[in-house]
Coordinates of C-alpha atoms in Angstrom, one line a residue:
Chain A
M1 CA 147.5 52.9 39.5
M2 CA 145.3 50.2 37.9
K3 CA 141.6 50.8 38.7
I4 CA 139.4 47.9 39.7
I5 CA 137.1 48.5 36.8
G6 CA 137.1 50.4 33.5
T7 CA 133.8 52.1 32.6
V8 CA 130.8 52.0 34.9
A9 CA 127.4 53.0 33.6
V10 CA 125.1 54.1 36.4
L11 CA 121.4 53.9 35.2
G12 CA 119.3 56.0 37.5
T13 CA 120.9 58.7 39.6
G14 CA 118.8 58.9 42.7
L15 CA 120.3 58.8 46.1
L16 CA 122.0 55.4 45.6
G17 CA 123.1 55.8 42.0
A18 CA 124.5 59.3 42.5
S19 CA 126.2 58.4 45.7
L20 CA 127.8 55.3 44.0
A21 CA 129.1 57.5 41.2
K22 CA 130.6 59.9 43.6
A23 CA 132.2 57.1 45.7
L24 CA 133.6 55.3 42.6
K25 CA 135.3 58.6 41.6
K26 CA 136.4 59.7 45.0
R27 CA 138.0 56.4 45.8
A28 CA 139.4 55.9 42.3
V29 CA 137.7 52.6 41.8
A30 CA 136.6 53.2 38.2
E31 CA 138.4 54.6 35.1
K32 CA 135.2 56.3 34.0
V33 CA 131.7 56.8 35.3
V34 CA 128.9 57.5 32.8
A35 CA 125.2 57.9 33.7
W36 CA 121.6 58.0 32.5
S37 CA 118.6 59.3 34.3
R38 CA 115.0 59.1 33.3
S39 CA 114.5 62.7 34.2
E40 CA 115.9 65.6 32.2
Q41 CA 116.1 67.7 35.3
T42 CA 118.3 65.0 37.1
R43 CA 120.5 64.7 34.0
E44 CA 121.1 68.4 34.2
K45 CA 122.1 68.0 37.9
C46 CA 124.5 65.3 36.9
R47 CA 126.0 67.4 34.2
A48 CA 126.8 70.0 36.8
F49 CA 129.3 67.5 38.3
P50 CA 131.7 66.8 35.5
S51 CA 134.3 65.5 38.0
V52 CA 131.9 62.7 39.0
F53 CA 130.1 62.0 35.7
D54 CA 132.3 61.7 32.6
E55 CA 129.3 61.5 30.4
V56 CA 125.6 61.9 30.9
Y57 CA 123.4 60.3 28.3
D58 CA 119.8 60.8 27.3
T59 CA 119.1 57.1 26.8
P60 CA 120.2 54.0 28.8
N61 CA 121.3 52.3 25.6
Q62 CA 123.9 55.0 24.8
A63 CA 125.1 54.9 28.4
V64 CA 125.9 51.2 28.4
E65 CA 127.6 50.9 25.0
N66 CA 131.1 51.0 26.3
A67 CA 130.5 49.9 29.9
D68 CA 132.3 47.1 31.6
L69 CA 129.9 47.2 34.4
V70 CA 126.3 48.4 34.3
V71 CA 124.7 49.3 37.7
V72 CA 120.9 49.6 37.4
C73 CA 119.8 51.9 40.2
S74 CA 116.1 52.3 39.1
P75 CA 113.2 51.5 41.4
T76 CA 112.8 47.8 41.9
S77 CA 109.7 47.7 39.7
N78 CA 111.6 49.0 36.7
I79 CA 114.9 47.0 36.9
V80 CA 114.0 44.1 34.6
E81 CA 112.4 46.4 32.1
V82 CA 115.6 48.6 32.0
I83 CA 117.8 45.5 31.6
E84 CA 115.6 44.1 28.8
S85 CA 115.8 47.4 26.9
I86 CA 119.7 47.7 27.1
V87 CA 120.4 44.1 26.0
P88 CA 121.0 45.0 22.4
S89 CA 123.5 47.7 23.3
L90 CA 125.6 45.9 25.9
K91 CA 129.3 45.5 25.4
N92 CA 130.5 41.9 24.9
G93 CA 131.2 40.3 28.3
A94 CA 129.7 43.2 30.3
F95 CA 128.8 42.7 34.0
I96 CA 125.4 43.9 35.1
T97 CA 124.0 44.4 38.6
D98 CA 121.2 46.2 40.3
V99 CA 120.8 47.8 43.8
G100 CA 117.2 46.6 44.6
S101 CA 116.2 45.4 48.0
V102 CA 114.5 42.3 46.8
K103 CA 116.5 39.8 44.8
E104 CA 114.8 36.5 43.8
V105 CA 112.2 38.0 41.5
V106 CA 114.8 40.2 39.8
C107 CA 117.6 37.6 39.6
Q108 CA 115.2 35.0 38.1
A109 CA 113.9 37.5 35.5
C110 CA 117.4 38.7 34.5
R111 CA 118.7 35.2 34.2
K112 CA 116.0 34.6 31.6
V113 CA 116.6 37.9 29.8
L114 CA 120.3 37.3 29.5
E115 CA 120.1 33.6 28.5
D116 CA 122.5 33.0 25.6
K117 CA 123.7 36.6 25.7
N118 CA 127.3 37.5 26.3
A119 CA 126.7 39.4 29.6
I120 CA 126.5 38.3 33.2
F121 CA 124.0 39.5 35.8
V122 CA 124.5 39.1 39.5
G123 CA 122.2 41.0 41.9
S124 CA 123.5 43.4 44.6
H125 CA 121.8 45.0 47.5
P126 CA 123.8 47.7 49.2
M127 CA 122.0 48.4 52.5
A128 CA 122.7 52.1 52.6
G129 CA 120.4 55.0 52.2
S130 CA 117.8 56.6 54.4
E131 CA 114.3 58.1 54.2
K132 CA 115.9 61.0 52.3
I133 CA 115.9 60.4 48.6
G134 CA 117.2 61.9 45.4
I135 CA 120.5 63.1 44.0
D136 CA 120.5 66.2 46.2
F137 CA 121.2 64.0 49.2
S138 CA 123.9 61.9 47.5
D139 CA 127.0 61.3 49.4
P140 CA 130.2 59.4 48.5
E141 CA 130.4 58.2 52.1
L142 CA 126.9 56.7 52.0
F143 CA 128.3 53.1 51.8
E144 CA 130.9 53.3 54.5
A145 CA 130.8 50.3 56.9
R146 CA 127.4 49.3 55.7
P147 CA 126.5 45.7 54.7
C148 CA 126.1 44.8 51.0
F149 CA 124.7 41.6 49.6
I150 CA 125.6 40.1 46.3
T151 CA 123.4 37.2 45.3
P152 CA 124.9 34.9 42.7
Y153 CA 123.3 31.6 41.9
S154 CA 125.4 28.7 43.0
D155 CA 125.6 27.4 39.4
G156 CA 126.5 30.7 37.9
D157 CA 129.6 32.3 36.4
E158 CA 131.8 33.5 39.4
R159 CA 133.7 36.3 37.7
C160 CA 131.0 38.9 37.9
A161 CA 130.3 38.1 41.6
K162 CA 134.0 38.4 42.4
K163 CA 134.4 41.8 40.6
L164 CA 131.2 43.1 42.3
A165 CA 132.6 42.1 45.7
E166 CA 135.8 44.0 45.0
I167 CA 133.9 47.1 43.9
W168 CA 131.5 47.3 46.8
E169 CA 134.3 46.7 49.3
A170 CA 136.3 49.5 47.6
V171 CA 133.5 52.0 48.3
G172 CA 133.6 50.9 52.0
M173 CA 131.0 48.1 52.3
K174 CA 131.1 44.8 54.1
V175 CA 130.1 42.3 51.4
Y176 CA 128.1 39.1 52.0
S177 CA 127.4 36.6 49.3
V178 CA 124.2 34.5 49.6
P179 CA 121.7 33.0 47.1
P180 CA 118.8 35.3 46.2
D181 CA 116.2 33.5 48.2
V182 CA 118.3 33.5 51.4
H183 CA 118.8 37.2 50.9
D184 CA 115.1 37.8 50.6
S185 CA 114.4 36.0 53.8
I186 CA 117.2 37.9 55.7
V187 CA 116.0 41.3 54.6
A188 CA 112.4 40.4 55.2
N189 CA 113.4 39.9 58.9
I190 CA 116.0 42.6 59.3
S191 CA 114.4 45.4 57.2
H192 CA 110.9 44.8 55.9
L193 CA 109.5 43.4 59.1
P194 CA 110.7 46.4 61.2
H195 CA 109.3 48.7 58.5
I196 CA 105.8 47.2 58.8
V197 CA 106.1 47.0 62.6
A198 CA 107.0 50.7 62.7
G199 CA 104.0 51.5 60.5
T200 CA 101.7 49.4 62.7
L201 CA 103.0 51.5 65.8
C202 CA 102.0 54.7 63.9
N203 CA 98.6 53.3 62.8
T204 CA 97.8 52.1 66.3
A205 CA 98.8 55.4 67.9
L206 CA 96.7 57.2 65.2
K207 CA 93.6 55.5 66.5
F208 CA 94.0 56.5 70.1
P209 CA 90.8 58.1 71.2
E210 CA 90.6 61.9 71.4
L211 CA 94.2 62.7 72.2
D212 CA 97.1 63.3 69.8
L213 CA 99.7 60.9 71.3
R214 CA 102.5 62.6 69.4
N215 CA 102.4 65.4 72.0
Y216 CA 103.7 63.0 74.6
S217 CA 106.2 61.1 72.6
G218 CA 109.8 60.8 73.7
P219 CA 112.9 59.5 71.8
G220 CA 111.7 55.9 72.2
F221 CA 108.6 56.4 70.0
R222 CA 110.6 58.7 67.7
D223 CA 113.3 56.2 67.0
S224 CA 111.1 53.1 66.8
T225 CA 108.9 54.7 64.2
R226 CA 111.5 56.7 62.2
I227 CA 111.5 54.3 59.2
S228 CA 107.8 54.9 58.7
S229 CA 108.7 58.1 56.9
G230 CA 110.1 56.0 54.0
N231 CA 108.7 56.4 50.5
P232 CA 105.4 54.5 50.3
E233 CA 105.8 53.8 46.5
I234 CA 109.2 52.1 47.2
W235 CA 107.6 50.0 50.0
D236 CA 104.6 49.1 47.9
S237 CA 106.9 47.5 45.4
I238 CA 109.1 45.9 48.0
I239 CA 106.1 44.3 49.7
A240 CA 104.7 43.1 46.4
D241 CA 108.1 41.6 45.3
N242 CA 108.9 39.9 48.7
R243 CA 105.4 39.0 49.8
K244 CA 106.1 35.4 50.7
E245 CA 109.1 36.1 52.9
I246 CA 107.5 39.2 54.5
V247 CA 104.4 37.2 55.4
N248 CA 106.6 34.5 57.0
A249 CA 108.5 37.1 59.0
L250 CA 105.3 38.9 60.1
K251 CA 103.8 35.6 61.3
N252 CA 106.9 34.7 63.3
F253 CA 106.8 38.1 64.8
S254 CA 103.1 37.9 65.5
S255 CA 103.5 34.5 67.3
E256 CA 106.3 35.9 69.4
L257 CA 104.1 38.9 70.2
N258 CA 101.1 36.8 71.2
S259 CA 103.3 34.8 73.5
I260 CA 104.6 37.9 75.4
I261 CA 101.0 39.3 75.6
E262 CA 99.9 36.0 77.2
S263 CA 102.8 36.2 79.7
I264 CA 102.0 39.7 80.6
E265 CA 98.3 39.0 80.9
N266 CA 99.0 36.0 83.2
C267 CA 101.6 37.8 85.3
Q268 CA 104.3 35.2 84.3
S269 CA 107.1 37.4 85.6
E270 CA 109.8 34.8 84.9
K271 CA 108.9 34.7 81.2
I272 CA 108.6 38.5 81.0
G273 CA 112.0 38.8 82.6
K274 CA 113.6 36.4 80.2
F275 CA 111.9 38.2 77.2
L276 CA 113.4 41.5 78.4
R277 CA 116.9 40.1 79.1
D278 CA 117.1 38.1 75.9
A279 CA 116.1 41.2 73.9
K280 CA 118.6 43.4 75.7
A281 CA 121.4 40.9 75.3
Y282 CA 120.7 40.6 71.6
R283 CA 120.5 44.4 71.0
D284 CA 123.5 45.3 73.2
K285 CA 125.7 43.3 70.8
L286 CA 124.5 45.1 67.7
Chain B
M1 CA 115.4 87.3 92.6
M2 CA 112.7 85.2 94.2
K3 CA 113.1 81.5 93.5
I4 CA 110.1 79.4 92.5
I5 CA 110.6 77.0 95.5
G6 CA 112.5 77.0 98.8
T7 CA 114.2 73.7 99.7
V8 CA 113.9 70.7 97.4
A9 CA 114.8 67.3 98.8
V10 CA 115.7 64.8 96.0
L11 CA 115.4 61.2 97.3
G12 CA 117.4 58.9 95.0
T13 CA 120.1 60.5 92.9
G14 CA 120.3 58.3 89.8
L15 CA 120.1 59.8 86.3
L16 CA 116.8 61.6 86.8
G17 CA 117.3 62.7 90.4
A18 CA 120.8 64.0 89.9
S19 CA 119.9 65.7 86.6
L20 CA 117.0 67.4 88.3
A21 CA 119.2 68.6 91.2
K22 CA 121.7 70.1 88.6
A23 CA 118.9 71.7 86.6
L24 CA 117.2 73.2 89.7
K25 CA 120.5 74.8 90.6
K26 CA 121.7 75.8 87.1
R27 CA 118.4 77.5 86.3
A28 CA 118.1 79.0 89.8
V29 CA 114.7 77.4 90.4
A30 CA 115.3 76.3 94.1
E31 CA 116.8 78.1 97.1
K32 CA 118.4 74.9 98.3
V33 CA 118.7 71.4 97.0
V34 CA 119.4 68.5 99.5
A35 CA 119.6 64.9 98.7
W36 CA 119.6 61.3 99.9
S37 CA 120.7 58.2 98.1
R38 CA 120.4 54.6 99.3
S39 CA 124.0 53.9 98.2
E40 CA 126.9 55.3 100.2
Q41 CA 129.0 55.4 97.0
T42 CA 126.4 57.6 95.3
R43 CA 126.2 59.9 98.4
E44 CA 129.9 60.4 98.1
K45 CA 129.5 61.3 94.4
C46 CA 126.9 63.9 95.4
R47 CA 129.2 65.3 98.1
A48 CA 131.7 65.9 95.3
F49 CA 129.3 68.5 93.8
P50 CA 128.7 71.0 96.7
S51 CA 127.5 73.6 94.1
V52 CA 124.6 71.3 93.2
F53 CA 123.8 69.5 96.5
D54 CA 123.7 71.9 99.5
E55 CA 123.4 68.9 101.9
V56 CA 123.6 65.2 101.4
Y57 CA 122.0 63.1 104.1
D58 CA 122.4 59.5 105.2
T59 CA 118.6 59.0 105.7
P60 CA 115.6 60.1 103.7
N61 CA 114.0 61.4 106.9
Q62 CA 116.8 63.8 107.6
A63 CA 116.7 65.0 104.0
V64 CA 113.0 65.9 104.0
E65 CA 112.9 67.7 107.4
N66 CA 113.0 71.2 106.0
A67 CA 111.9 70.5 102.5
D68 CA 109.1 72.5 100.8
L69 CA 109.1 69.9 98.0
V70 CA 110.2 66.3 98.1
V71 CA 110.9 64.6 94.8
V72 CA 111.0 60.8 95.1
C73 CA 113.3 59.6 92.3
S74 CA 113.5 55.9 93.5
P75 CA 112.6 53.0 91.2
T76 CA 108.8 52.7 90.8
S77 CA 108.7 49.7 93.1
N78 CA 110.1 51.6 96.1
I79 CA 108.2 54.9 95.8
V80 CA 105.4 54.2 98.1
E81 CA 107.7 52.5 100.7
V82 CA 109.9 55.6 100.7
I83 CA 107.0 58.0 101.1
E84 CA 105.6 55.9 104.0
S85 CA 108.9 56.1 105.8
I86 CA 109.3 59.9 105.5
V87 CA 105.8 60.8 106.6
P88 CA 106.7 61.4 110.3
S89 CA 109.5 63.8 109.3
L90 CA 107.7 65.9 106.6
K91 CA 107.5 69.6 107.1
N92 CA 104.0 71.0 107.6
G93 CA 102.4 71.7 104.2
A94 CA 105.1 70.0 102.2
F95 CA 104.5 69.0 98.6
I96 CA 105.6 65.6 97.4
T97 CA 106.0 64.1 94.0
D98 CA 107.7 61.2 92.3
V99 CA 109.1 60.6 88.8
G100 CA 107.8 57.1 88.1
S101 CA 106.6 56.1 84.7
V102 CA 103.3 54.5 86.0
K103 CA 100.9 56.7 88.0
E104 CA 97.6 55.2 89.0
V105 CA 99.1 52.6 91.4
V106 CA 101.4 55.1 93.0
C107 CA 98.9 57.9 93.2
Q108 CA 96.3 55.7 94.8
A109 CA 98.7 54.4 97.4
C110 CA 100.1 57.8 98.2
R111 CA 96.7 59.3 98.6
K112 CA 96.0 56.6 101.3
V113 CA 99.3 57.1 103.0
L114 CA 98.9 60.9 103.3
E115 CA 95.2 60.9 104.3
D116 CA 94.7 63.3 107.2
K117 CA 98.4 64.4 107.0
N118 CA 99.4 68.0 106.3
A119 CA 101.2 67.2 103.0
I120 CA 100.1 66.9 99.4
F121 CA 101.2 64.4 96.9
V122 CA 100.7 64.8 93.1
G123 CA 102.5 62.4 90.7
S124 CA 104.9 63.5 88.0
H125 CA 106.3 61.7 85.1
P126 CA 109.1 63.6 83.4
M127 CA 109.6 61.8 80.1
A128 CA 113.4 62.2 79.9
G129 CA 116.2 59.9 80.3
S130 CA 117.7 57.2 78.1
E131 CA 119.0 53.6 78.4
K132 CA 122.0 55.1 80.1
I133 CA 121.4 55.2 83.9
G134 CA 123.1 56.5 87.0
I135 CA 124.4 59.7 88.4
D136 CA 127.5 59.6 86.1
F137 CA 125.3 60.4 83.1
S138 CA 123.3 63.1 84.8
D139 CA 122.8 66.3 82.8
P140 CA 121.1 69.6 83.7
E141 CA 119.8 69.8 80.1
L142 CA 118.1 66.3 80.3
F143 CA 114.6 67.8 80.6
E144 CA 114.9 70.4 77.8
A145 CA 111.9 70.4 75.5
R146 CA 110.7 67.0 76.8
P147 CA 107.1 66.3 77.8
C148 CA 106.3 66.0 81.5
F149 CA 103.0 64.7 83.0
I150 CA 101.6 65.8 86.3
T151 CA 98.7 63.7 87.4
P152 CA 96.5 65.4 90.0
Y153 CA 93.1 63.8 90.9
S154 CA 90.2 66.0 89.8
D155 CA 89.0 66.4 93.4
G156 CA 92.5 67.2 94.9
D157 CA 94.1 70.3 96.2
E158 CA 95.4 72.3 93.2
R159 CA 98.3 74.1 94.9
C160 CA 100.8 71.3 94.6
A161 CA 99.9 70.6 90.9
K162 CA 100.3 74.3 90.1
K163 CA 103.7 74.5 91.8
L164 CA 104.9 71.3 90.1
A165 CA 103.9 72.6 86.7
E166 CA 106.0 75.8 87.4
I167 CA 109.0 73.8 88.4
W168 CA 109.0 71.3 85.6
E169 CA 108.5 74.2 83.1
A170 CA 111.4 76.0 84.7
V171 CA 113.8 73.1 84.0
G172 CA 112.7 73.2 80.4
M173 CA 109.8 70.7 80.1
K174 CA 106.4 70.9 78.3
V175 CA 103.9 70.1 81.1
Y176 CA 100.7 68.1 80.6
S177 CA 98.2 67.6 83.4
V178 CA 96.0 64.5 83.1
P179 CA 94.4 62.1 85.6
P180 CA 96.6 59.2 86.6
D181 CA 94.6 56.6 84.7
V182 CA 94.6 58.6 81.5
H183 CA 98.4 59.0 81.9
D184 CA 98.8 55.3 82.2
S185 CA 96.9 54.7 79.0
I186 CA 98.9 57.3 77.1
V187 CA 102.3 55.9 78.2
A188 CA 101.2 52.4 77.6
N189 CA 100.7 53.4 73.9
I190 CA 103.5 55.8 73.4
S191 CA 106.3 54.2 75.5
H192 CA 105.5 50.8 76.9
L193 CA 104.1 49.3 73.7
P194 CA 107.1 50.4 71.6
H195 CA 109.4 48.9 74.2
I196 CA 107.7 45.5 74.0
V197 CA 107.5 45.7 70.2
A198 CA 111.2 46.4 70.0
G199 CA 111.9 43.5 72.3
T200 CA 109.7 41.3 70.1
L201 CA 111.7 42.3 67.0
C202 CA 114.9 41.3 68.8
N203 CA 113.5 38.0 70.0
T204 CA 112.1 37.2 66.5
A205 CA 115.5 37.9 64.9
L206 CA 117.2 35.8 67.6
K207 CA 115.3 32.8 66.4
F208 CA 116.3 33.1 62.8
P209 CA 117.8 29.8 61.7
E210 CA 121.6 29.5 61.4
L211 CA 122.5 33.1 60.5
D212 CA 123.2 35.9 62.9
L213 CA 120.9 38.6 61.4
R214 CA 122.7 41.4 63.2
N215 CA 125.5 41.1 60.6
Y216 CA 123.1 42.4 58.0
S217 CA 121.3 45.1 60.0
G218 CA 121.2 48.7 58.9
P219 CA 120.1 51.9 60.6
G220 CA 116.4 50.8 60.4
F221 CA 116.8 47.7 62.6
R222 CA 119.2 49.6 64.8
D223 CA 116.8 52.5 65.5
S224 CA 113.7 50.4 65.8
T225 CA 115.3 48.2 68.4
R226 CA 117.4 50.7 70.4
I227 CA 115.1 50.9 73.4
S228 CA 115.4 47.1 74.0
S229 CA 118.7 48.0 75.7
G230 CA 116.7 49.5 78.6
N231 CA 117.2 48.1 82.1
P232 CA 115.2 44.9 82.4
E233 CA 114.5 45.4 86.2
I234 CA 112.9 48.8 85.5
W235 CA 110.8 47.3 82.8
D236 CA 109.8 44.4 84.9
S237 CA 108.3 46.8 87.3
I238 CA 106.7 49.1 84.7
I239 CA 105.0 46.1 83.2
A240 CA 103.8 44.8 86.5
D241 CA 102.4 48.2 87.5
N242 CA 100.7 49.1 84.2
R243 CA 99.7 45.6 83.2
K244 CA 96.1 46.4 82.3
E245 CA 96.8 49.3 80.0
I246 CA 99.8 47.6 78.4
V247 CA 97.8 44.5 77.5
N248 CA 95.1 46.8 76.0
A249 CA 97.7 48.6 73.9
L250 CA 99.3 45.3 72.8
K251 CA 96.0 43.9 71.8
N252 CA 95.2 47.0 69.7
F253 CA 98.6 46.8 68.1
S254 CA 98.2 43.0 67.5
S255 CA 94.8 43.5 65.8
E256 CA 96.3 46.3 63.6
L257 CA 99.1 43.9 62.7
N258 CA 96.9 41.0 61.9
S259 CA 94.9 43.3 59.5
I260 CA 98.0 44.4 57.6
I261 CA 99.3 40.7 57.5
E262 CA 96.0 39.8 55.9
S263 CA 96.2 42.6 53.4
I264 CA 99.7 41.6 52.4
E265 CA 98.8 37.9 52.1
N266 CA 95.8 38.7 49.9
C267 CA 97.6 41.2 47.7
Q268 CA 95.3 44.0 48.7
S269 CA 97.5 46.8 47.3
E270 CA 95.1 49.6 48.0
K271 CA 94.9 48.7 51.7
I272 CA 98.7 48.3 51.9
G273 CA 99.2 51.6 50.2
K274 CA 96.8 53.3 52.7
F275 CA 98.6 51.7 55.6
L276 CA 102.0 53.0 54.4
R277 CA 100.7 56.5 53.6
D278 CA 98.8 56.8 56.9
A279 CA 101.9 55.8 58.9
K280 CA 104.2 58.1 56.9
A281 CA 101.8 61.1 57.3
Y282 CA 101.5 60.4 61.1
R283 CA 105.3 60.0 61.5
D284 CA 106.2 63.0 59.3
K285 CA 104.4 65.3 61.7
L286 CA 106.2 64.1 64.8

């Protein structure tokens, strides 16, 4: 059977990269999967799975030489740097994408880097993963039924976006195509805002006088703060890259919060009731 | 073997009351468990479990007549009313408790109702349960490893508090004894605040222009908003009864939130990093 894509080079084999490699092979999406990792130790781990990784290279440039699709799975802060470095080695007409959780900054930069080059970049953001990181937790089913953004510019070449949509769907994802800035606003609200809110819950509890509130916590506090365990370095860089949209989302949240505080303080039971019912109705349909 | 308590009357057999009845029997804590429910339909459901409920009565007064311990499992707003109505039927020296999630209001009122009566009330708050309610979801393991408050006044009779601690421990709970007002401040921070914050996340998302953000939600948004599905009537009454402490907790949270918004807006990466690391360290030890 004809595969969807020929050779895929996965650059960076952490949780997402390694899971993608496994999924591409398990679901017979790619002819060949090759990889590079910055860490020698991780490259060794990849070499221990020859059924997943056809080749494991010591440099990103070697890895991309024959790749029809390059998926940059490095941390957000390194994506542009990695793409800059591989440009001279790219195959003619190669498609490139990344898996970072902020898109406008990266897409703008890559557009510039690839100007007049025979390669097309379209950003991806597969919303999969967890607070567990690294190749050891990789899982070919990580993407199943999860949402994935692809973020082409409206004036761009459509072929790369179309191929990416096919590939992400083939590993199980629900694909949404939106411009980079719309993506950044959506994830600020649905992902970055909840992360900072969860952190604020922890930091508020942390300051409770004398008692350790964790002793008394139930599943409610547990679930609503779970994402605070995420890697602080990753979140540092997400916040730096999506500052504007995150601040907008936080301010909307804060104004919503002030309004319910006022209602509670003034015993406005009708407003409180509506707040609770609206939230429940919204959440029940998730 | 000697049981911890003779006859327990469970008034109100929703999720908590029915689970308690099952646990008391399964773990051989009580000689006898009798019950009353306001709804005839629920009483019929109780009668279908004769191994759990030795007797099911049509009135609370009949149910408490021979009870050594009365556990009022009605909604918070009805607890005092139920206790007022059973006073004339109580056995001499009976212990009484409730399972409501707010304590100062209820404990104050019950202290008044039982003044000069030969019965002792000490509040309980077993932190078990979920957004699923009603006898159909009842489970003898509901209390396992969960925290439970008992809230005696410092000048009160200690026998009831001691017996309650034994009983809640016997059904699997970790028992903490604190005065009612301290309890209310703890749960405002650990339970009520997260509930209102989760509701605020939903209501903020609800107002996102044009798109339905739920399409793009991952496990982070899902977990951090789960508790919003709780019963709005129960939460109406919790908010009304614990208004002062909830407003305090919300204002502390809001000031913490404003401070991180300011740090993000002003690119104060050191403060942002500390915020993320503090939250992670706190949550990791939950």
